[in-house]
PDB file of C-alpha atoms (C1' of nucleotides) in Angstrom:
ATOM      1  CA  MET A   1      11.733   6.939 -28.488  1.00  0.00           C
ATOM      2  CA  ALA A   2      13.430   6.869 -25.138  1.00  0.00           C
ATOM      3  CA  GLU A   3      14.177   3.218 -25.789  1.00  0.00           C
ATOM      4  CA  ASN A   4      17.155   4.322 -27.879  1.00  0.00           C
ATOM      5  CA  ARG A   5      18.914   6.224 -25.193  1.00  0.00           C
ATOM      6  CA  ARG A   6      18.539   3.433 -22.703  1.00  0.00           C
ATOM      7  CA  ARG A   7      21.640   1.764 -21.433  1.00  0.00           C
ATOM      8  CA  HIS A   8      21.980  -1.925 -21.143  1.00  0.00           C
ATOM      9  CA  THR A   9      23.403  -2.624 -17.726  1.00  0.00           C
ATOM     10  CA  ARG A  10      24.378  -5.835 -16.046  1.00  0.00           C
ATOM     11  CA  GLN A  11      22.031  -5.124 -13.137  1.00  0.00           C
ATOM     12  CA  LEU A  12      18.996  -4.728 -15.389  1.00  0.00           C
ATOM     13  CA  GLU A  13      19.990  -7.903 -17.187  1.00  0.00           C
ATOM     14  CA  VAL A  14      20.314  -9.932 -13.977  1.00  0.00           C
ATOM     15  CA  ILE A  15      17.107  -8.532 -12.492  1.00  0.00           C
ATOM     16  CA  TRP A  16      15.174  -9.427 -15.609  1.00  0.00           C
ATOM     17  CA  GLU A  17      16.677 -12.914 -15.631  1.00  0.00           C
ATOM     18  CA  ALA A  18      15.549 -13.331 -12.038  1.00  0.00           C
ATOM     19  CA  ILE A  19      11.892 -12.736 -12.782  1.00  0.00           C
ATOM     20  CA  LYS A  20      11.161 -13.213 -16.446  1.00  0.00           C
ATOM     21  CA  GLU A  21      10.193 -16.803 -15.809  1.00  0.00           C
ATOM     22  CA  GLY A  22       8.456 -17.977 -12.710  1.00  0.00           C
ATOM     23  CA  THR A  23       5.053 -17.495 -11.195  1.00  0.00           C
ATOM     24  CA  SER A  24       5.916 -16.729  -7.605  1.00  0.00           C
ATOM     25  CA  HIS A  25       4.972 -13.045  -7.807  1.00  0.00           C
ATOM     26  CA  PRO A  26       8.027 -11.844  -5.863  1.00  0.00           C
ATOM     27  CA  THR A  27       8.302  -8.534  -4.053  1.00  0.00           C
ATOM     28  CA  ALA A  28      11.112  -6.062  -4.767  1.00  0.00           C
ATOM     29  CA  ASP A  29      12.884  -7.277  -1.679  1.00  0.00           C
ATOM     30  CA  GLN A  30      12.689 -10.922  -2.676  1.00  0.00           C
ATOM     31  CA  ILE A  31      14.060 -10.047  -6.092  1.00  0.00           C
ATOM     32  CA  TYR A  32      16.791  -8.027  -4.411  1.00  0.00           C
ATOM     33  CA  GLU A  33      17.833 -11.031  -2.310  1.00  0.00           C
ATOM     34  CA  LYS A  34      17.863 -13.300  -5.331  1.00  0.00           C
ATOM     35  CA  VAL A  35      19.893 -10.899  -7.433  1.00  0.00           C
ATOM     36  CA  ARG A  36      22.382 -10.345  -4.638  1.00  0.00           C
ATOM     37  CA  SER A  37      23.679 -13.876  -5.134  1.00  0.00           C
ATOM     38  CA  VAL A  38      24.899 -12.750  -8.544  1.00  0.00           C
ATOM     39  CA  ILE A  39      25.734  -9.101  -7.873  1.00  0.00           C
ATOM     40  CA  PRO A  40      26.432  -8.936  -4.115  1.00  0.00           C
ATOM     41  CA  ASN A  41      26.731  -5.178  -3.897  1.00  0.00           C
ATOM     42  CA  ILE A  42      23.714  -4.199  -5.955  1.00  0.00           C
ATOM     43  CA  SER A  43      21.511  -1.718  -4.139  1.00  0.00           C
ATOM     44  CA  LEU A  44      17.819  -2.007  -3.362  1.00  0.00           C
ATOM     45  CA  GLY A  45      17.280   1.338  -5.031  1.00  0.00           C
ATOM     46  CA  THR A  46      18.656  -0.018  -8.282  1.00  0.00           C
ATOM     47  CA  VAL A  47      16.342  -2.992  -8.052  1.00  0.00           C
ATOM     48  CA  TYR A  48      13.378  -0.672  -7.594  1.00  0.00           C
ATOM     49  CA  ARG A  49      14.468   1.575 -10.433  1.00  0.00           C
ATOM     50  CA  ASN A  50      14.893  -1.303 -12.837  1.00  0.00           C
ATOM     51  CA  LEU A  51      11.623  -2.896 -11.844  1.00  0.00           C
ATOM     52  CA  GLN A  52       9.935   0.412 -12.566  1.00  0.00           C
ATOM     53  CA  LYS A  53      11.629   0.471 -15.928  1.00  0.00           C
ATOM     54  CA  LEU A  54      10.444  -3.028 -16.784  1.00  0.00           C
ATOM     55  CA  VAL A  55       6.919  -2.167 -15.713  1.00  0.00           C
ATOM     56  CA  GLY A  56       7.089   0.967 -17.830  1.00  0.00           C
ATOM     57  CA  GLU A  57       8.158  -1.106 -20.821  1.00  0.00           C
ATOM     58  CA  GLY A  58       5.229  -3.389 -20.235  1.00  0.00           C
ATOM     59  CA  LYS A  59       7.367  -6.402 -19.443  1.00  0.00           C
ATOM     60  CA  LEU A  60       6.009  -6.763 -15.937  1.00  0.00           C
ATOM     61  CA  GLN A  61       2.674  -6.276 -14.255  1.00  0.00           C
ATOM     62  CA  VAL A  62       2.339  -5.030 -10.713  1.00  0.00           C
ATOM     63  CA  LEU A  63       0.029  -6.598  -8.184  1.00  0.00           C
ATOM     64  CA  THR A  64      -0.318  -4.689  -4.932  1.00  0.00           C
ATOM     65  CA  LEU A  65      -1.253  -6.792  -1.945  1.00  0.00           C
ATOM     66  CA  ASP A  66      -1.240  -5.467   1.565  1.00  0.00           C
ATOM     67  CA  ARG A  67       0.483  -2.259   0.484  1.00  0.00           C
ATOM     68  CA  THR A  68       3.383  -4.236  -0.979  1.00  0.00           C
ATOM     69  CA  GLN A  69       4.079  -4.573  -4.682  1.00  0.00           C
ATOM     70  CA  HIS A  70       4.455  -7.976  -6.277  1.00  0.00           C
ATOM     71  CA  PHE A  71       5.867  -8.356  -9.761  1.00  0.00           C
ATOM     72  CA  ASP A  72       4.339 -10.586 -12.380  1.00  0.00           C
ATOM     73  CA  PRO A  73       5.999 -11.385 -15.727  1.00  0.00           C
ATOM     74  CA  THR A  74       2.861 -13.046 -17.063  1.00  0.00           C
ATOM     75  CA  LEU A  75       1.349 -10.596 -19.498  1.00  0.00           C
ATOM     76  CA  GLU A  76      -1.607 -12.482 -20.907  1.00  0.00           C
ATOM     77  CA  ARG A  77      -4.859 -11.474 -19.332  1.00  0.00           C
ATOM     78  CA  HIS A  78      -5.484 -13.265 -16.099  1.00  0.00           C
ATOM     79  CA  GLU A  79      -6.743 -12.792 -12.562  1.00  0.00           C
ATOM     80  CA  HIS A  80      -5.113 -13.554  -9.239  1.00  0.00           C
ATOM     81  CA  PHE A  81      -6.056 -15.894  -6.472  1.00  0.00           C
ATOM     82  CA  ILE A  82      -4.487 -15.325  -3.065  1.00  0.00           C
ATOM     83  CA  CYS A  83      -4.601 -18.139  -0.521  1.00  0.00           C
ATOM     84  CA  GLU A  84      -5.599 -16.687   2.829  1.00  0.00           C
ATOM     85  CA  LYS A  85      -3.723 -19.394   4.669  1.00  0.00           C
ATOM     86  CA  CYS A  86      -0.350 -19.690   2.947  1.00  0.00           C
ATOM     87  CA  GLY A  87      -0.384 -16.390   1.130  1.00  0.00           C
ATOM     88  CA  GLN A  88       0.581 -18.008  -2.137  1.00  0.00           C
ATOM     89  CA  VAL A  89      -0.504 -16.050  -5.203  1.00  0.00           C
ATOM     90  CA  TYR A  90      -1.768 -18.047  -8.171  1.00  0.00           C
ATOM     91  CA  ASP A  91      -2.426 -16.918 -11.701  1.00  0.00           C
ATOM     92  CA  VAL A  92      -5.941 -17.803 -12.772  1.00  0.00           C
ATOM     93  CA  PHE A  93      -6.662 -17.973 -16.465  1.00  0.00           C
ATOM     94  CA  VAL A  94     -10.401 -18.057 -16.213  1.00  0.00           C
ATOM     95  CA  ASP A  95     -12.733 -15.274 -17.129  1.00  0.00           C
ATOM     96  CA  ALA A  96     -13.341 -12.963 -14.217  1.00  0.00           C
ATOM     97  CA  LYS A  97     -17.106 -13.170 -14.405  1.00  0.00           C
ATOM     98  CA  GLU A  98     -16.879 -16.937 -14.264  1.00  0.00           C
ATOM     99  CA  MET A  99     -14.805 -16.820 -11.116  1.00  0.00           C
ATOM    100  CA  ILE A 100     -17.081 -14.424  -9.337  1.00  0.00           C
ATOM    101  CA  LEU A 101     -20.311 -16.165 -10.295  1.00  0.00           C
ATOM    102  CA  SER A 102     -20.242 -18.348  -7.246  1.00  0.00           C
ATOM    103  CA  SER A 103     -18.446 -17.085  -4.191  1.00  0.00           C
ATOM    104  CA  SER A 104     -17.755 -20.636  -3.111  1.00  0.00           C
ATOM    105  CA  LEU A 105     -16.870 -21.953  -6.521  1.00  0.00           C
ATOM    106  CA  SER A 106     -14.411 -24.800  -6.388  1.00  0.00           C
ATOM    107  CA  HIS A 107     -12.150 -24.251  -9.316  1.00  0.00           C
ATOM    108  CA  GLU A 108      -9.180 -26.539  -9.749  1.00  0.00           C
ATOM    109  CA  GLY A 109      -9.059 -27.021  -6.012  1.00  0.00           C
ATOM    110  CA  PHE A 110      -9.486 -23.384  -5.056  1.00  0.00           C
ATOM    111  CA  THR A 111     -12.174 -22.329  -2.649  1.00  0.00           C
ATOM    112  CA  VAL A 112     -13.048 -18.718  -3.334  1.00  0.00           C
ATOM    113  CA  SER A 113     -14.504 -17.016  -0.298  1.00  0.00           C
ATOM    114  CA  SER A 114     -14.353 -13.397  -1.348  1.00  0.00           C
ATOM    115  CA  HIS A 115     -13.041 -11.067  -3.950  1.00  0.00           C
ATOM    116  CA  ARG A 116     -11.847  -7.540  -4.303  1.00  0.00           C
ATOM    117  CA  LEU A 117     -12.659  -5.750  -7.499  1.00  0.00           C
ATOM    118  CA  ALA A 118     -11.670  -2.256  -8.549  1.00  0.00           C
ATOM    119  CA  LEU A 119     -12.792  -0.854 -11.860  1.00  0.00           C
ATOM    120  CA  TYR A 120     -10.814   1.916 -13.562  1.00  0.00           C
ATOM    121  CA  GLY A 121     -11.841   4.365 -16.227  1.00  0.00           C
ATOM    122  CA  PHE A 122     -13.435   7.788 -16.580  1.00  0.00           C
ATOM    123  CA  CYS A 123     -16.490   8.936 -14.697  1.00  0.00           C
ATOM    124  CA  LYS A 124     -19.388  10.896 -16.096  1.00  0.00           C
ATOM    125  CA  HIS A 125     -17.788  14.180 -15.121  1.00  0.00           C
ATOM    126  CA  CYS A 126     -14.483  13.493 -16.742  1.00  0.00           C
ATOM    127  CA  GLY A 127     -15.821  12.272 -20.058  1.00  0.00           C
ATOM    128  CA  LYS A 128     -13.762   9.732 -21.940  1.00  0.00           C
TER     129      LYS A 128
ATOM    130  CA  MET B   1     -17.074 -10.544  24.387  1.00  0.00           C
ATOM    131  CA  ALA B   2     -14.544  -7.735  24.201  1.00  0.00           C
ATOM    132  CA  GLU B   3     -17.381  -5.430  23.263  1.00  0.00           C
ATOM    133  CA  ASN B   4     -18.267  -5.189  26.932  1.00  0.00           C
ATOM    134  CA  ARG B   5     -15.008  -3.833  28.181  1.00  0.00           C
ATOM    135  CA  ARG B   6     -14.842  -1.210  25.472  1.00  0.00           C
ATOM    136  CA  ARG B   7     -15.016   2.406  26.486  1.00  0.00           C
ATOM    137  CA  HIS B   8     -17.177   4.888  24.760  1.00  0.00           C
ATOM    138  CA  THR B   9     -15.006   7.920  24.103  1.00  0.00           C
ATOM    139  CA  ARG B  10     -15.759  11.245  22.601  1.00  0.00           C
ATOM    140  CA  GLN B  11     -13.097  10.777  19.939  1.00  0.00           C
ATOM    141  CA  LEU B  12     -14.586   7.490  18.727  1.00  0.00           C
ATOM    142  CA  GLU B  13     -17.994   9.137  18.685  1.00  0.00           C
ATOM    143  CA  VAL B  14     -16.842  12.098  16.627  1.00  0.00           C
ATOM    144  CA  ILE B  15     -14.838   9.947  14.230  1.00  0.00           C
ATOM    145  CA  TRP B  16     -17.814   7.728  13.609  1.00  0.00           C
ATOM    146  CA  GLU B  17     -20.052  10.747  13.069  1.00  0.00           C
ATOM    147  CA  ALA B  18     -17.580  12.028  10.508  1.00  0.00           C
ATOM    148  CA  ILE B  19     -17.795   8.967   8.294  1.00  0.00           C
ATOM    149  CA  LYS B  20     -20.929   6.997   9.011  1.00  0.00           C
ATOM    150  CA  GLU B  21     -22.731   8.816   6.260  1.00  0.00           C
ATOM    151  CA  GLY B  22     -21.136   9.920   3.072  1.00  0.00           C
ATOM    152  CA  THR B  23     -19.682   8.205   0.063  1.00  0.00           C
ATOM    153  CA  SER B  24     -16.435  10.055  -0.395  1.00  0.00           C
ATOM    154  CA  HIS B  25     -14.234   7.161   0.749  1.00  0.00           C
ATOM    155  CA  PRO B  26     -11.960   9.355   2.884  1.00  0.00           C
ATOM    156  CA  THR B  27      -8.449   8.448   3.962  1.00  0.00           C
ATOM    157  CA  ALA B  28      -7.383   8.420   7.606  1.00  0.00           C
ATOM    158  CA  ASP B  29      -5.776  11.788   7.107  1.00  0.00           C
ATOM    159  CA  GLN B  30      -8.880  13.344   5.607  1.00  0.00           C
ATOM    160  CA  ILE B  31     -10.927  12.035   8.499  1.00  0.00           C
ATOM    161  CA  TYR B  32      -8.314  13.417  10.878  1.00  0.00           C
ATOM    162  CA  GLU B  33      -8.622  16.883   9.359  1.00  0.00           C
ATOM    163  CA  LYS B  34     -12.379  16.772   9.524  1.00  0.00           C
ATOM    164  CA  VAL B  35     -12.437  15.611  13.125  1.00  0.00           C
ATOM    165  CA  ARG B  36      -9.914  18.244  14.148  1.00  0.00           C
ATOM    166  CA  SER B  37     -12.552  20.915  13.648  1.00  0.00           C
ATOM    167  CA  VAL B  38     -14.425  19.367  16.539  1.00  0.00           C
ATOM    168  CA  ILE B  39     -11.571  18.061  18.670  1.00  0.00           C
ATOM    169  CA  PRO B  40      -8.573  20.258  17.735  1.00  0.00           C
ATOM    170  CA  ASN B  41      -5.990  18.325  19.692  1.00  0.00           C
ATOM    171  CA  ILE B  42      -6.962  14.792  18.694  1.00  0.00           C
ATOM    172  CA  SER B  43      -3.997  12.810  17.447  1.00  0.00           C
ATOM    173  CA  LEU B  44      -3.635  11.000  14.147  1.00  0.00           C
ATOM    174  CA  GLY B  45      -2.777   7.849  16.065  1.00  0.00           C
ATOM    175  CA  THR B  46      -6.129   7.953  17.805  1.00  0.00           C
ATOM    176  CA  VAL B  47      -7.884   8.338  14.479  1.00  0.00           C
ATOM    177  CA  TYR B  48      -6.072   5.294  13.131  1.00  0.00           C
ATOM    178  CA  ARG B  49      -6.803   3.276  16.253  1.00  0.00           C
ATOM    179  CA  ASN B  50     -10.484   4.078  16.169  1.00  0.00           C
ATOM    180  CA  LEU B  51     -10.776   3.406  12.472  1.00  0.00           C
ATOM    181  CA  GLN B  52      -9.220   0.011  13.078  1.00  0.00           C
ATOM    182  CA  LYS B  53     -11.738  -0.582  15.801  1.00  0.00           C
ATOM    183  CA  LEU B  54     -14.661   0.316  13.548  1.00  0.00           C
ATOM    184  CA  VAL B  55     -13.309  -1.915  10.812  1.00  0.00           C
ATOM    185  CA  GLY B  56     -12.927  -4.710  13.334  1.00  0.00           C
ATOM    186  CA  GLU B  57     -16.520  -4.269  14.402  1.00  0.00           C
ATOM    187  CA  GLY B  58     -17.576  -4.489  10.779  1.00  0.00           C
ATOM    188  CA  LYS B  59     -18.879  -0.954  10.648  1.00  0.00           C
ATOM    189  CA  LEU B  60     -16.436   0.118   7.964  1.00  0.00           C
ATOM    190  CA  GLN B  61     -14.865  -1.483   4.954  1.00  0.00           C
ATOM    191  CA  VAL B  62     -11.344  -0.709   3.812  1.00  0.00           C
ATOM    192  CA  LEU B  63     -10.415  -0.026   0.239  1.00  0.00           C
ATOM    193  CA  THR B  64      -6.705   0.215  -0.440  1.00  0.00           C
ATOM    194  CA  LEU B  65      -5.748   2.337  -3.418  1.00  0.00           C
ATOM    195  CA  ASP B  66      -2.200   3.264  -4.192  1.00  0.00           C
ATOM    196  CA  ARG B  67      -0.972   1.983  -0.821  1.00  0.00           C
ATOM    197  CA  THR B  68      -3.380   4.284   0.990  1.00  0.00           C
ATOM    198  CA  GLN B  69      -6.422   3.098   2.882  1.00  0.00           C
ATOM    199  CA  HIS B  70      -9.817   4.570   2.180  1.00  0.00           C
ATOM    200  CA  PHE B  71     -12.728   3.986   4.531  1.00  0.00           C
ATOM    201  CA  ASP B  72     -16.170   3.057   3.350  1.00  0.00           C
ATOM    202  CA  PRO B  73     -19.237   2.972   5.623  1.00  0.00           C
ATOM    203  CA  THR B  74     -21.366   1.295   2.954  1.00  0.00           C
ATOM    204  CA  LEU B  75     -21.684  -2.313   3.991  1.00  0.00           C
ATOM    205  CA  GLU B  76     -23.994  -3.766   1.393  1.00  0.00           C
ATOM    206  CA  ARG B  77     -22.170  -5.690  -1.266  1.00  0.00           C
ATOM    207  CA  HIS B  78     -20.838  -3.452  -3.975  1.00  0.00           C
ATOM    208  CA  GLU B  79     -17.841  -2.802  -6.178  1.00  0.00           C
ATOM    209  CA  HIS B  80     -15.743   0.309  -6.669  1.00  0.00           C
ATOM    210  CA  PHE B  81     -15.124   2.451  -9.667  1.00  0.00           C
ATOM    211  CA  ILE B  82     -12.116   4.773  -9.598  1.00  0.00           C
ATOM    212  CA  CYS B  83     -11.957   7.611 -12.103  1.00  0.00           C
ATOM    213  CA  GLU B  84      -8.468   7.737 -13.557  1.00  0.00           C
ATOM    214  CA  LYS B  85      -8.747  11.443 -14.175  1.00  0.00           C
ATOM    215  CA  CYS B  86     -10.228  12.929 -11.018  1.00  0.00           C
ATOM    216  CA  GLY B  87      -9.521  10.058  -8.683  1.00  0.00           C
ATOM    217  CA  GLN B  88     -13.064  10.045  -7.374  1.00  0.00           C
ATOM    218  CA  VAL B  89     -14.196   6.702  -6.011  1.00  0.00           C
ATOM    219  CA  TYR B  90     -17.761   5.647  -6.722  1.00  0.00           C
ATOM    220  CA  ASP B  91     -19.767   2.837  -5.214  1.00  0.00           C
ATOM    221  CA  VAL B  92     -21.187   0.604  -7.899  1.00  0.00           C
ATOM    222  CA  PHE B  93     -24.119  -1.571  -7.019  1.00  0.00           C
ATOM    223  CA  VAL B  94     -24.018  -3.802 -10.034  1.00  0.00           C
ATOM    224  CA  ASP B  95     -22.945  -7.393 -10.079  1.00  0.00           C
ATOM    225  CA  ALA B  96     -19.250  -7.754 -10.632  1.00  0.00           C
ATOM    226  CA  LYS B  97     -19.574 -10.128 -13.559  1.00  0.00           C
ATOM    227  CA  GLU B  98     -21.883  -7.683 -15.263  1.00  0.00           C
ATOM    228  CA  MET B  99     -19.358  -4.883 -14.902  1.00  0.00           C
ATOM    229  CA  ILE B 100     -16.495  -6.904 -16.253  1.00  0.00           C
ATOM    230  CA  LEU B 101     -18.391  -8.382 -19.179  1.00  0.00           C
ATOM    231  CA  SER B 102     -17.423  -5.548 -21.425  1.00  0.00           C
ATOM    232  CA  SER B 103     -14.241  -3.678 -20.667  1.00  0.00           C
ATOM    233  CA  SER B 104     -15.659  -0.601 -22.325  1.00  0.00           C
ATOM    234  CA  LEU B 105     -19.143  -0.911 -20.857  1.00  0.00           C
ATOM    235  CA  SER B 106     -20.815   2.417 -20.451  1.00  0.00           C
ATOM    236  CA  HIS B 107     -22.679   2.167 -17.220  1.00  0.00           C
ATOM    237  CA  GLU B 108     -24.441   5.211 -15.891  1.00  0.00           C
ATOM    238  CA  GLY B 109     -21.890   7.399 -17.586  1.00  0.00           C
ATOM    239  CA  PHE B 110     -18.832   5.408 -16.535  1.00  0.00           C
ATOM    240  CA  THR B 111     -16.347   4.247 -19.100  1.00  0.00           C
ATOM    241  CA  VAL B 112     -14.581   1.206 -17.734  1.00  0.00           C
ATOM    242  CA  SER B 113     -11.183   0.735 -19.283  1.00  0.00           C
ATOM    243  CA  SER B 114      -9.690  -1.858 -16.985  1.00  0.00           C
ATOM    244  CA  HIS B 115     -10.199  -3.681 -13.762  1.00  0.00           C
ATOM    245  CA  ARG B 116      -8.218  -5.211 -10.988  1.00  0.00           C
ATOM    246  CA  LEU B 117      -9.576  -8.353  -9.444  1.00  0.00           C
ATOM    247  CA  ALA B 118      -8.142 -10.337  -6.577  1.00  0.00           C
ATOM    248  CA  LEU B 119      -9.825 -13.499  -5.380  1.00  0.00           C
ATOM    249  CA  TYR B 120      -9.344 -14.712  -1.816  1.00  0.00           C
ATOM    250  CA  GLY B 121      -9.848 -18.132  -0.321  1.00  0.00           C
ATOM    251  CA  PHE B 122      -7.945 -21.355   0.264  1.00  0.00           C
ATOM    252  CA  CYS B 123      -5.794 -23.072  -2.313  1.00  0.00           C
ATOM    253  CA  LYS B 124      -5.658 -26.782  -3.038  1.00  0.00           C
ATOM    254  CA  HIS B 125      -2.807 -27.271  -0.587  1.00  0.00           C
ATOM    255  CA  CYS B 126      -4.459 -25.516   2.291  1.00  0.00           C
ATOM    256  CA  GLY B 127      -7.808 -27.245   2.032  1.00  0.00           C
ATOM    257  CA  LYS B 128     -10.859 -25.334   3.152  1.00  0.00           C
TER     258      LYS B 128
ATOM    259  C1'  DT C   1     -10.027   3.219  41.658  1.00  0.00           C
ATOM    260  C1'  DT C   2      -9.125   0.583  37.740  1.00  0.00           C
ATOM    261  C1'  DT C   3      -7.391   0.060  33.322  1.00  0.00           C
ATOM    262  C1'  DG C   4      -8.594   0.936  28.551  1.00  0.00           C
ATOM    263  C1'  DA C   5      -7.941   5.099  25.516  1.00  0.00           C
ATOM    264  C1'  DT C   6      -5.416   9.156  24.366  1.00  0.00           C
ATOM    265  C1'  DG C   7      -1.640  12.420  22.806  1.00  0.00           C
ATOM    266  C1'  DC C   8       2.830  12.664  21.392  1.00  0.00           C
ATOM    267  C1'  DA C   9       6.800  11.200  19.398  1.00  0.00           C
ATOM    268  C1'  DA C  10       9.627   7.784  17.794  1.00  0.00           C
ATOM    269  C1'  DA C  11       9.615   3.585  15.088  1.00  0.00           C
ATOM    270  C1'  DT C  12       8.379   0.722  10.998  1.00  0.00           C
ATOM    271  C1'  DC C  13       7.797  -0.636   6.199  1.00  0.00           C
ATOM    272  C1'  DA C  14       7.861  -0.112   1.523  1.00  0.00           C
ATOM    273  C1'  DT C  15       9.427   2.859  -1.727  1.00  0.00           C
ATOM    274  C1'  DT C  16      11.639   7.029  -3.554  1.00  0.00           C
ATOM    275  C1'  DT C  17      15.134  10.350  -4.213  1.00  0.00           C
ATOM    276  C1'  DG C  18      19.512  13.402  -4.035  1.00  0.00           C
ATOM    277  C1'  DC C  19      24.046  13.228  -5.078  1.00  0.00           C
ATOM    278  C1'  DA C  20      28.761  12.006  -6.148  1.00  0.00           C
ATOM    279  C1'  DT C  21      30.801   8.473  -8.835  1.00  0.00           C
ATOM    280  C1'  DG C  22      31.126   4.846 -12.289  1.00  0.00           C
ATOM    281  C1'  DG C  23      30.302   2.630 -16.656  1.00  0.00           C
ATOM    282  C1'  DG C  24      27.851   2.162 -21.251  1.00  0.00           C
ATOM    283  C1'  DT C  25      27.838   4.005 -25.825  1.00  0.00           C
TER     284       DT C  25
ATOM    285  C1'  DA D   1      33.877  12.557 -23.448  1.00  0.00           C
ATOM    286  C1'  DC D   2      28.966  12.587 -22.506  1.00  0.00           C
ATOM    287  C1'  DC D   3      25.485  11.667 -19.296  1.00  0.00           C
ATOM    288  C1'  DC D   4      22.530   7.879 -17.897  1.00  0.00           C
ATOM    289  C1'  DA D   5      22.626   4.356 -14.197  1.00  0.00           C
ATOM    290  C1'  DT D   6      24.412   2.931  -9.901  1.00  0.00           C
ATOM    291  C1'  DG D   7      25.404   2.662  -4.782  1.00  0.00           C
ATOM    292  C1'  DC D   8      24.540   4.700  -0.633  1.00  0.00           C
ATOM    293  C1'  DA D   9      22.108   7.024   2.557  1.00  0.00           C
ATOM    294  C1'  DA D  10      18.764  10.143   3.751  1.00  0.00           C
ATOM    295  C1'  DA D  11      13.956  11.338   2.818  1.00  0.00           C
ATOM    296  C1'  DT D  12       9.109  10.252   2.214  1.00  0.00           C
ATOM    297  C1'  DG D  13       4.394   8.746   3.177  1.00  0.00           C
ATOM    298  C1'  DA D  14       1.303   5.875   5.436  1.00  0.00           C
ATOM    299  C1'  DT D  15       0.579   3.474   9.403  1.00  0.00           C
ATOM    300  C1'  DT D  16       1.937   1.549  13.881  1.00  0.00           C
ATOM    301  C1'  DT D  17       3.594   1.512  18.485  1.00  0.00           C
ATOM    302  C1'  DG D  18       5.734   2.590  23.261  1.00  0.00           C
ATOM    303  C1'  DC D  19       4.780   5.116  27.102  1.00  0.00           C
ATOM    304  C1'  DA D  20       3.285   8.340  30.542  1.00  0.00           C
ATOM    305  C1'  DT D  21      -1.022  10.404  31.473  1.00  0.00           C
ATOM    306  C1'  DC D  22      -6.028  10.928  31.242  1.00  0.00           C
ATOM    307  C1'  DA D  23     -10.617   9.773  31.784  1.00  0.00           C
ATOM    308  C1'  DA D  24     -14.628   6.314  31.276  1.00  0.00           C
ATOM    309  C1'  DA D  25     -16.920   2.877  34.067  1.00  0.00           C
TER     310       DA D  25
END
DNA sequence: TTTGATGCAAATCATTTGCATGGGT
DNA sequence: ACCCATGCAAATGATTTGCATCAAA
């Protein structure tokens, strides 16, 4: 597969190091700033291209909030909780249906006031 | 309240008429095109401003897909199903937890393969 | 008449892309 | 040497905004 003809570059290496651990759900720009302390002249475009690559390889998940992408290295199934005051994004390892059950459920200190759910798949006209 | 000092313009009227009924979840641009057949020289900016106004008044809900806003005049609580093949967005009036229960649940002809859930509220540090 | 709303164009923001050059294999 | 990846800058797409003018109240 294409994996074979993929080059191992320092920039990909450093970008991956910058996000592979951590739960802050950084944006491309935040990753760019962090990586710049190691490779000062790296370009934003390269950061975007490598993030795309990592997402394509399944090493990162993308969470789009407010038309801005956030990158998440946590692959196990989980949901996200966004604090409306501080904007912090938390990983929530509780079953989705459990979280939604009560809209004011206090779970580990979180007060859920609303949720946004989008289901993906194939509609009746497009078969499966 | 501000409601009082709000002017009733033809453009707002026509824009509202263009979306108040219907379940196609149009984008600002699609609404713009539709409205242009009635007011040819209306500007996109005006469409955006009036859509914002309607959202602010709670007459429309916003659904962001792929960094593009879609407007939804259906106010009763519901979820959204997006067909990955044709892109059509359907309103789903089934409880969220019921939809998520089975990731391959066949509901009225829909095959759900994945979902995206974001919970909003206040985290433990921000109190309630 | 007053002043909020409009039309138009320029500005923003996040992200993508074209292209000449550089570096991995 | 090949040719994929990079740096840079320009391009894109969606949405916002500044401003002079227009039109509701």
